[in-house]
């Protein structure tokens, strides 16, 4: 980051973006290849992800508190569509068709590392047939969750990586997305090696939805307000409710105005405008408590009723 800031003072943003992208692409590709070899896992690019799409709608399952407010009737409808859970989604009883999680380094986040492995061991059997994608692999010398997963959890697990853009403000983010579009980051005419990501995992999953050919994305548990999570509900999740990796009442980290980071709400709105809308892909939030609403419309009951008439997706096992 120090070198990046130094270059930013001397280079125009378009040149900086390209230099950063191709340097990081080489590093991340090498890191993912090494991690896959060490863990005996296949790379994401070996998987025909578009061929696994079984519905027109993808539910993205985040971990915010509003997940606890989704009624059983809606879960039955969500089960009829493709869905992808994020990171600590493993704590929830609902098993999605896809799971995306980021590798956690023990030396950087030991409590989170231990908690994730606890979940992975308890939920491994339930996730045998779920297609799993791991990204954000750390340098392979240290301990991290990817290398310590139970063997059952490694079935149908693929190693990929994400690629961000350099953006200190909304204008630079727009330029960065234009560059990503130029190099084919949102084109489905090739195998998926990496996912565009800016800030948290939500944009990475929206990129995945674009590449897999979904026509509609519904964000669940993507509240982007406080840092309290569904598994901190004491009655429903007594074993996990004590987990607190960040102060619960603090503003969500990705929504803060920080150097080199456009707040998550603005990033999602820009992604919708520049990538989803031109492709005719609809974006909704499941809950009005999400700070994305009302710029991102609410998935009302009539939409859920419509989705409830769709057949269930085929088994995702390979």
CSV table of C-alpha atoms in Angstrom, one decimal:
chain,number,residue,atom,x,y,z
A,1,UNK,CA,0.0,0.0,0.0
A,2,UNK,CA,2.9,2.4,0.7
A,3,UNK,CA,4.3,1.9,-2.8
A,4,UNK,CA,0.8,2.3,-4.2
A,5,UNK,CA,0.4,5.6,-2.5
A,6,UNK,CA,3.8,6.7,-3.8
A,7,UNK,CA,2.9,5.8,-7.3
A,8,UNK,CA,-0.5,7.4,-7.0
A,9,UNK,CA,1.2,10.8,-6.5
A,10,UNK,CA,3.2,10.4,-9.7
A,11,UNK,CA,1.0,8.4,-12.2
A,12,UNK,CA,-2.3,9.3,-13.8
A,13,UNK,CA,-5.1,7.1,-12.5
A,14,UNK,CA,-5.6,5.0,-15.7
A,15,UNK,CA,-2.0,4.1,-15.8
A,16,UNK,CA,-1.9,3.4,-12.1
A,17,UNK,CA,-5.0,1.1,-12.4
A,18,UNK,CA,-3.4,-1.0,-15.2
A,19,UNK,CA,0.0,-1.3,-13.4
A,20,UNK,CA,-1.8,-2.3,-10.2
A,21,UNK,CA,-4.1,-4.8,-11.9
A,22,UNK,CA,-1.4,-6.7,-13.9
A,23,UNK,CA,1.0,-6.8,-11.0
A,24,UNK,CA,-1.6,-8.1,-8.6
A,25,UNK,CA,-3.0,-10.5,-11.2
A,26,UNK,CA,0.4,-12.2,-11.4
A,27,UNK,CA,0.8,-12.4,-7.7
A,28,UNK,CA,-2.7,-13.7,-6.9
A,29,UNK,CA,-2.7,-16.2,-9.7
A,30,UNK,CA,0.7,-17.6,-8.5
A,31,UNK,CA,-0.6,-17.7,-4.9
A,32,UNK,CA,-3.8,-19.5,-5.8
A,33,UNK,CA,-1.9,-22.0,-7.9
A,34,UNK,CA,0.5,-22.7,-5.1
A,35,UNK,CA,-2.3,-23.0,-2.5
A,36,UNK,CA,-4.2,-25.4,-4.8
A,37,UNK,CA,-1.2,-27.6,-5.2
A,38,UNK,CA,-0.4,-27.7,-1.5
A,39,UNK,CA,-4.0,-28.5,-0.5
A,40,UNK,CA,-4.6,-30.9,-3.4
A,41,UNK,CA,-7.6,-28.9,-4.6
A,42,UNK,CA,-8.6,-27.9,-8.1
A,43,UNK,CA,-8.5,-24.3,-9.3
A,44,UNK,CA,-11.7,-22.4,-9.9
A,45,UNK,CA,-11.0,-22.1,-13.7
A,46,UNK,CA,-11.4,-25.9,-14.0
A,47,UNK,CA,-15.1,-25.6,-13.1
A,48,UNK,CA,-17.8,-24.9,-15.6
A,49,UNK,CA,-19.8,-22.6,-13.3
A,50,UNK,CA,-22.3,-21.3,-15.9
A,51,UNK,CA,-23.2,-25.0,-16.6
A,52,UNK,CA,-24.2,-25.3,-12.9
A,53,UNK,CA,-26.8,-22.6,-13.0
A,54,UNK,CA,-30.2,-24.1,-12.4
A,55,UNK,CA,-32.4,-21.0,-12.0
A,56,UNK,CA,-32.7,-17.5,-13.3
A,57,UNK,CA,-32.5,-16.1,-9.8
A,58,UNK,CA,-29.5,-16.1,-7.4
A,59,UNK,CA,-30.0,-15.5,-3.7
A,60,UNK,CA,-26.9,-14.0,-2.1
A,61,UNK,CA,-27.0,-15.0,1.6
A,62,UNK,CA,-25.0,-12.6,3.8
A,63,UNK,CA,-24.7,-12.9,7.6
A,64,UNK,CA,-26.4,-9.7,8.9
A,65,UNK,CA,-29.1,-9.8,11.6
A,66,UNK,CA,-32.0,-9.5,9.2
A,67,UNK,CA,-31.5,-13.1,8.2
A,68,UNK,CA,-33.3,-13.9,11.5
A,69,UNK,CA,-36.4,-12.1,10.2
A,70,UNK,CA,-36.9,-14.2,7.0
A,71,UNK,CA,-40.1,-16.3,7.5
A,72,UNK,CA,-40.1,-20.1,6.8
A,73,UNK,CA,-42.3,-19.5,3.8
A,74,UNK,CA,-39.6,-17.5,2.1
A,75,UNK,CA,-36.9,-20.1,2.9
A,76,UNK,CA,-39.0,-22.7,1.1
A,77,UNK,CA,-39.0,-20.4,-2.0
A,78,UNK,CA,-35.3,-19.6,-1.6
A,79,UNK,CA,-34.7,-23.4,-1.7
A,80,UNK,CA,-36.3,-23.5,-5.2
A,81,UNK,CA,-33.7,-21.2,-6.6
A,82,UNK,CA,-29.9,-21.1,-6.7
A,83,UNK,CA,-28.3,-19.5,-3.6
A,84,UNK,CA,-24.8,-18.7,-2.4
A,85,UNK,CA,-23.8,-18.4,1.2
A,86,UNK,CA,-21.0,-16.2,2.4
A,87,UNK,CA,-18.2,-17.0,4.9
A,88,UNK,CA,-19.9,-17.7,8.3
A,89,UNK,CA,-23.1,-18.7,6.6
A,90,UNK,CA,-22.1,-22.2,7.7
A,91,UNK,CA,-23.7,-21.4,11.1
A,92,UNK,CA,-27.2,-21.3,9.5
A,93,UNK,CA,-29.2,-24.5,9.1
A,94,UNK,CA,-30.1,-23.7,5.5
A,95,UNK,CA,-27.6,-25.3,3.1
A,96,UNK,CA,-27.2,-23.3,-0.2
A,97,UNK,CA,-26.2,-24.6,-3.6
A,98,UNK,CA,-22.9,-22.6,-3.5
A,99,UNK,CA,-20.7,-21.4,-0.7
A,100,UNK,CA,-18.0,-18.7,-1.0
A,101,UNK,CA,-15.6,-18.1,1.9
A,102,UNK,CA,-12.3,-16.2,2.3
A,103,UNK,CA,-9.3,-18.0,3.8
A,104,UNK,CA,-8.4,-16.8,7.3
A,105,UNK,CA,-4.8,-16.7,8.4
A,106,UNK,CA,-4.3,-17.9,12.0
A,107,UNK,CA,-1.6,-15.4,12.8
A,108,UNK,CA,-3.7,-12.4,11.7
A,109,UNK,CA,-7.2,-13.4,13.1
A,110,UNK,CA,-6.7,-16.3,15.5
A,111,UNK,CA,-10.2,-16.1,17.0
A,112,UNK,CA,-11.9,-16.0,13.6
A,113,UNK,CA,-9.7,-18.8,12.4
A,114,UNK,CA,-10.7,-21.1,15.3
A,115,UNK,CA,-14.4,-20.2,14.9
A,116,UNK,CA,-14.5,-20.9,11.2
A,117,UNK,CA,-12.8,-24.3,11.6
A,118,UNK,CA,-15.2,-25.2,14.3
A,119,UNK,CA,-18.1,-24.5,11.9
A,120,UNK,CA,-16.4,-26.3,9.1
A,121,UNK,CA,-15.9,-29.4,11.1
A,122,UNK,CA,-19.5,-29.4,12.4
A,123,UNK,CA,-21.1,-28.7,9.0
A,124,UNK,CA,-18.8,-30.6,6.7
A,125,UNK,CA,-21.2,-33.5,6.1
A,126,UNK,CA,-24.1,-31.2,5.3
A,127,UNK,CA,-21.9,-29.4,2.7
A,128,UNK,CA,-20.5,-32.4,0.9
A,129,UNK,CA,-22.5,-31.7,-2.3
A,130,UNK,CA,-22.3,-27.9,-2.1
A,131,UNK,CA,-20.0,-26.2,-4.6
A,132,UNK,CA,-17.5,-24.2,-2.6
A,133,UNK,CA,-15.2,-21.4,-3.6
A,134,UNK,CA,-12.3,-20.1,-1.5
A,135,UNK,CA,-10.5,-16.9,-2.2
A,136,UNK,CA,-8.2,-14.4,-0.4
A,137,UNK,CA,-5.5,-17.1,0.1
A,138,UNK,CA,-2.7,-15.8,2.3
A,139,UNK,CA,1.0,-16.5,1.5
A,140,UNK,CA,1.2,-20.3,1.9
A,141,UNK,CA,3.9,-20.4,4.5
A,142,UNK,CA,1.6,-19.8,7.4
A,143,UNK,CA,-1.4,-21.6,8.9
A,144,UNK,CA,-4.8,-20.7,7.4
A,145,UNK,CA,-8.2,-22.2,7.2
A,146,UNK,CA,-7.9,-23.5,3.7
A,147,UNK,CA,-5.1,-26.0,4.7
A,148,UNK,CA,-6.8,-27.1,7.9
A,149,UNK,CA,-10.3,-28.0,6.7
A,150,UNK,CA,-11.6,-31.5,7.3
A,151,UNK,CA,-11.4,-33.7,4.2
A,152,UNK,CA,-15.2,-33.8,3.8
A,153,UNK,CA,-15.3,-30.1,3.5
A,154,UNK,CA,-12.7,-30.2,0.7
A,155,UNK,CA,-15.0,-32.1,-1.6
A,156,UNK,CA,-16.3,-29.8,-4.4
A,157,UNK,CA,-14.0,-27.1,-3.1
A,158,UNK,CA,-12.2,-24.9,-5.7
A,159,UNK,CA,-9.4,-22.3,-5.2
A,160,UNK,CA,-9.9,-18.9,-6.9
A,161,UNK,CA,-9.0,-15.3,-6.2
A,162,UNK,CA,-10.5,-11.9,-6.4
A,163,UNK,CA,-9.2,-8.8,-8.1
A,164,UNK,CA,-10.0,-5.2,-6.9
A,165,UNK,CA,-9.4,-1.9,-8.5
A,166,UNK,CA,-7.6,1.2,-7.2
A,167,UNK,CA,-10.2,3.8,-6.3
A,168,UNK,CA,-10.1,6.6,-3.8
A,169,UNK,CA,-13.5,8.0,-4.9
A,170,UNK,CA,-16.5,7.3,-6.9
A,171,UNK,CA,-15.1,8.7,-10.1
A,172,UNK,CA,-12.0,6.4,-9.9
A,173,UNK,CA,-14.3,3.5,-9.1
A,174,UNK,CA,-16.2,4.1,-12.2
A,175,UNK,CA,-13.0,4.2,-14.2
A,176,UNK,CA,-11.9,1.0,-12.6
A,177,UNK,CA,-15.1,-0.8,-13.5
A,178,UNK,CA,-14.8,0.5,-17.1
A,179,UNK,CA,-11.3,-1.0,-17.2
A,180,UNK,CA,-12.6,-4.3,-15.8
A,181,UNK,CA,-15.3,-4.3,-18.4
A,182,UNK,CA,-12.7,-3.6,-21.1
A,183,UNK,CA,-10.6,-6.7,-20.1
A,184,UNK,CA,-13.6,-9.0,-20.0
A,185,UNK,CA,-14.1,-9.3,-16.2
A,186,UNK,CA,-17.9,-9.5,-16.8
A,187,UNK,CA,-17.8,-11.6,-19.9
A,188,UNK,CA,-19.0,-15.2,-19.7
A,189,UNK,CA,-17.1,-16.5,-22.8
A,190,UNK,CA,-14.3,-18.0,-20.8
A,191,UNK,CA,-13.7,-20.1,-17.7
A,192,UNK,CA,-13.9,-18.1,-14.5
A,193,UNK,CA,-10.4,-17.8,-12.9
A,194,UNK,CA,-11.1,-14.8,-10.7
A,195,UNK,CA,-13.9,-12.5,-9.5
A,196,UNK,CA,-14.0,-8.7,-9.5
A,197,UNK,CA,-14.3,-7.5,-5.9
A,198,UNK,CA,-14.4,-4.1,-4.3
A,199,UNK,CA,-14.7,-3.9,-0.5
A,200,UNK,CA,-16.7,-6.9,0.9
A,201,UNK,CA,-17.8,-10.1,-0.8
A,202,UNK,CA,-21.1,-8.8,-2.1
A,203,UNK,CA,-19.8,-7.3,-5.3
A,204,UNK,CA,-17.7,-10.5,-5.9
A,205,UNK,CA,-20.9,-12.5,-5.7
A,206,UNK,CA,-22.7,-10.1,-8.0
A,207,UNK,CA,-19.8,-10.5,-10.4
A,208,UNK,CA,-20.3,-14.3,-10.1
A,209,UNK,CA,-24.0,-13.9,-10.9
A,210,UNK,CA,-23.1,-11.9,-14.0
A,211,UNK,CA,-20.6,-14.5,-15.2
A,212,UNK,CA,-23.0,-17.4,-14.6
A,213,UNK,CA,-25.8,-15.8,-16.5
A,214,UNK,CA,-28.4,-15.1,-13.8
A,215,UNK,CA,-31.2,-12.6,-14.6
A,216,UNK,CA,-32.0,-11.6,-11.1
A,217,UNK,CA,-30.1,-11.2,-7.8
A,218,UNK,CA,-31.7,-11.0,-4.4
A,219,UNK,CA,-29.5,-9.9,-1.5
A,220,UNK,CA,-30.4,-11.4,1.9
A,221,UNK,CA,-28.7,-10.4,5.1
A,222,UNK,CA,-26.8,-7.6,3.4
A,223,UNK,CA,-27.8,-4.9,5.8
A,224,UNK,CA,-24.6,-2.8,5.7
A,225,UNK,CA,-25.4,-0.9,8.9
A,226,UNK,CA,-24.2,-2.3,12.2
A,227,UNK,CA,-21.8,-5.2,12.6
A,228,UNK,CA,-24.2,-7.6,14.3
A,229,UNK,CA,-24.8,-11.0,12.7
A,230,UNK,CA,-27.6,-13.6,12.6
A,231,UNK,CA,-25.6,-16.1,14.6
A,232,UNK,CA,-25.3,-13.7,17.5
A,233,UNK,CA,-29.0,-14.4,18.3
A,234,UNK,CA,-28.7,-16.1,21.8
A,235,UNK,CA,-31.9,-18.2,21.6
A,236,UNK,CA,-31.3,-19.5,18.1
A,237,UNK,CA,-27.5,-19.9,18.1
A,238,UNK,CA,-26.4,-20.3,21.7
A,239,UNK,CA,-23.1,-22.0,20.7
A,240,UNK,CA,-22.1,-19.1,18.4
A,241,UNK,CA,-23.8,-16.0,19.9
A,242,UNK,CA,-20.7,-15.1,21.9
A,243,UNK,CA,-18.6,-14.7,18.7
A,244,UNK,CA,-17.8,-11.0,18.3
A,245,UNK,CA,-15.0,-10.3,15.8
A,246,UNK,CA,-15.9,-6.6,15.7
A,247,UNK,CA,-17.9,-4.3,18.0
A,248,UNK,CA,-21.5,-5.0,17.2
A,249,UNK,CA,-22.8,-1.4,17.5
A,250,UNK,CA,-20.0,0.0,15.3
A,251,UNK,CA,-20.7,1.1,11.7
A,252,UNK,CA,-20.0,-1.7,9.3
A,253,UNK,CA,-16.4,-1.4,8.2
A,254,UNK,CA,-17.0,-1.6,4.5
A,255,UNK,CA,-19.5,1.3,4.7
A,256,UNK,CA,-17.1,3.8,6.2
A,257,UNK,CA,-15.4,6.6,4.2
A,258,UNK,CA,-11.8,5.4,4.4
A,259,UNK,CA,-8.7,6.2,2.2
A,260,UNK,CA,-8.7,4.0,-0.9
A,261,UNK,CA,-12.2,2.7,-0.2
A,262,UNK,CA,-15.5,4.0,-1.5
A,263,UNK,CA,-18.3,3.0,1.0
A,264,UNK,CA,-20.1,-0.3,0.2
A,265,UNK,CA,-23.5,1.2,-0.5
A,266,UNK,CA,-22.1,3.6,-3.2
A,267,UNK,CA,-20.0,0.7,-4.7
A,268,UNK,CA,-23.1,-1.5,-5.0
A,269,UNK,CA,-25.1,1.3,-6.5
A,270,UNK,CA,-22.4,2.0,-9.1
A,271,UNK,CA,-22.0,-1.6,-9.9
A,272,UNK,CA,-25.7,-1.9,-10.5
A,273,UNK,CA,-25.7,1.1,-12.7
A,274,UNK,CA,-22.6,0.2,-14.8
A,275,UNK,CA,-22.8,-3.6,-14.9
A,276,UNK,CA,-26.1,-5.0,-13.9
A,277,UNK,CA,-28.5,-2.5,-15.5
A,278,UNK,CA,-26.9,-2.6,-19.0
A,279,UNK,CA,-27.0,-6.4,-18.9
A,280,UNK,CA,-30.7,-6.4,-17.9
A,281,UNK,CA,-30.0,-8.1,-14.5
A,282,UNK,CA,-32.4,-7.2,-11.8
A,283,UNK,CA,-31.1,-6.5,-8.3
A,284,UNK,CA,-33.2,-6.6,-5.1
A,285,UNK,CA,-32.8,-6.6,-1.3
A,286,UNK,CA,-34.9,-9.0,0.8
A,287,UNK,CA,-35.2,-6.6,3.7
A,288,UNK,CA,-36.0,-2.9,3.9
A,289,UNK,CA,-33.5,-2.5,6.8
A,290,UNK,CA,-30.7,-2.8,4.3
A,291,UNK,CA,-29.0,0.6,3.7
A,292,UNK,CA,-29.0,-0.2,0.0
A,293,UNK,CA,-32.8,0.3,0.0
A,294,UNK,CA,-34.6,2.2,-1.6
A,295,UNK,CA,-32.0,2.7,-4.4
A,296,UNK,CA,-32.0,-1.0,-4.6
A,297,UNK,CA,-35.7,-2.0,-4.7
A,298,UNK,CA,-37.3,-4.4,-2.2
A,299,UNK,CA,-38.2,-8.0,-3.3
A,300,UNK,CA,-41.8,-7.8,-2.4
A,301,UNK,CA,-44.2,-10.7,-1.7
A,302,UNK,CA,-45.4,-10.8,-5.3
A,303,UNK,CA,-41.9,-11.6,-6.5
A,304,UNK,CA,-41.5,-14.4,-3.9
A,305,UNK,CA,-44.9,-15.8,-5.0
A,306,UNK,CA,-43.7,-15.8,-8.6
A,307,UNK,CA,-40.5,-17.6,-7.6
A,308,UNK,CA,-42.4,-20.1,-5.6
A,309,UNK,CA,-43.9,-21.4,-8.8
A,310,UNK,CA,-40.5,-22.3,-10.2
A,311,UNK,CA,-39.2,-25.9,-10.0
A,312,UNK,CA,-36.5,-26.7,-7.5
A,313,UNK,CA,-32.9,-26.6,-9.0
A,314,UNK,CA,-31.1,-29.8,-9.8
A,315,UNK,CA,-28.7,-31.4,-7.3
A,316,UNK,CA,-25.4,-29.5,-7.5
A,317,UNK,CA,-23.2,-32.5,-6.7
A,318,UNK,CA,-20.4,-33.3,-9.2
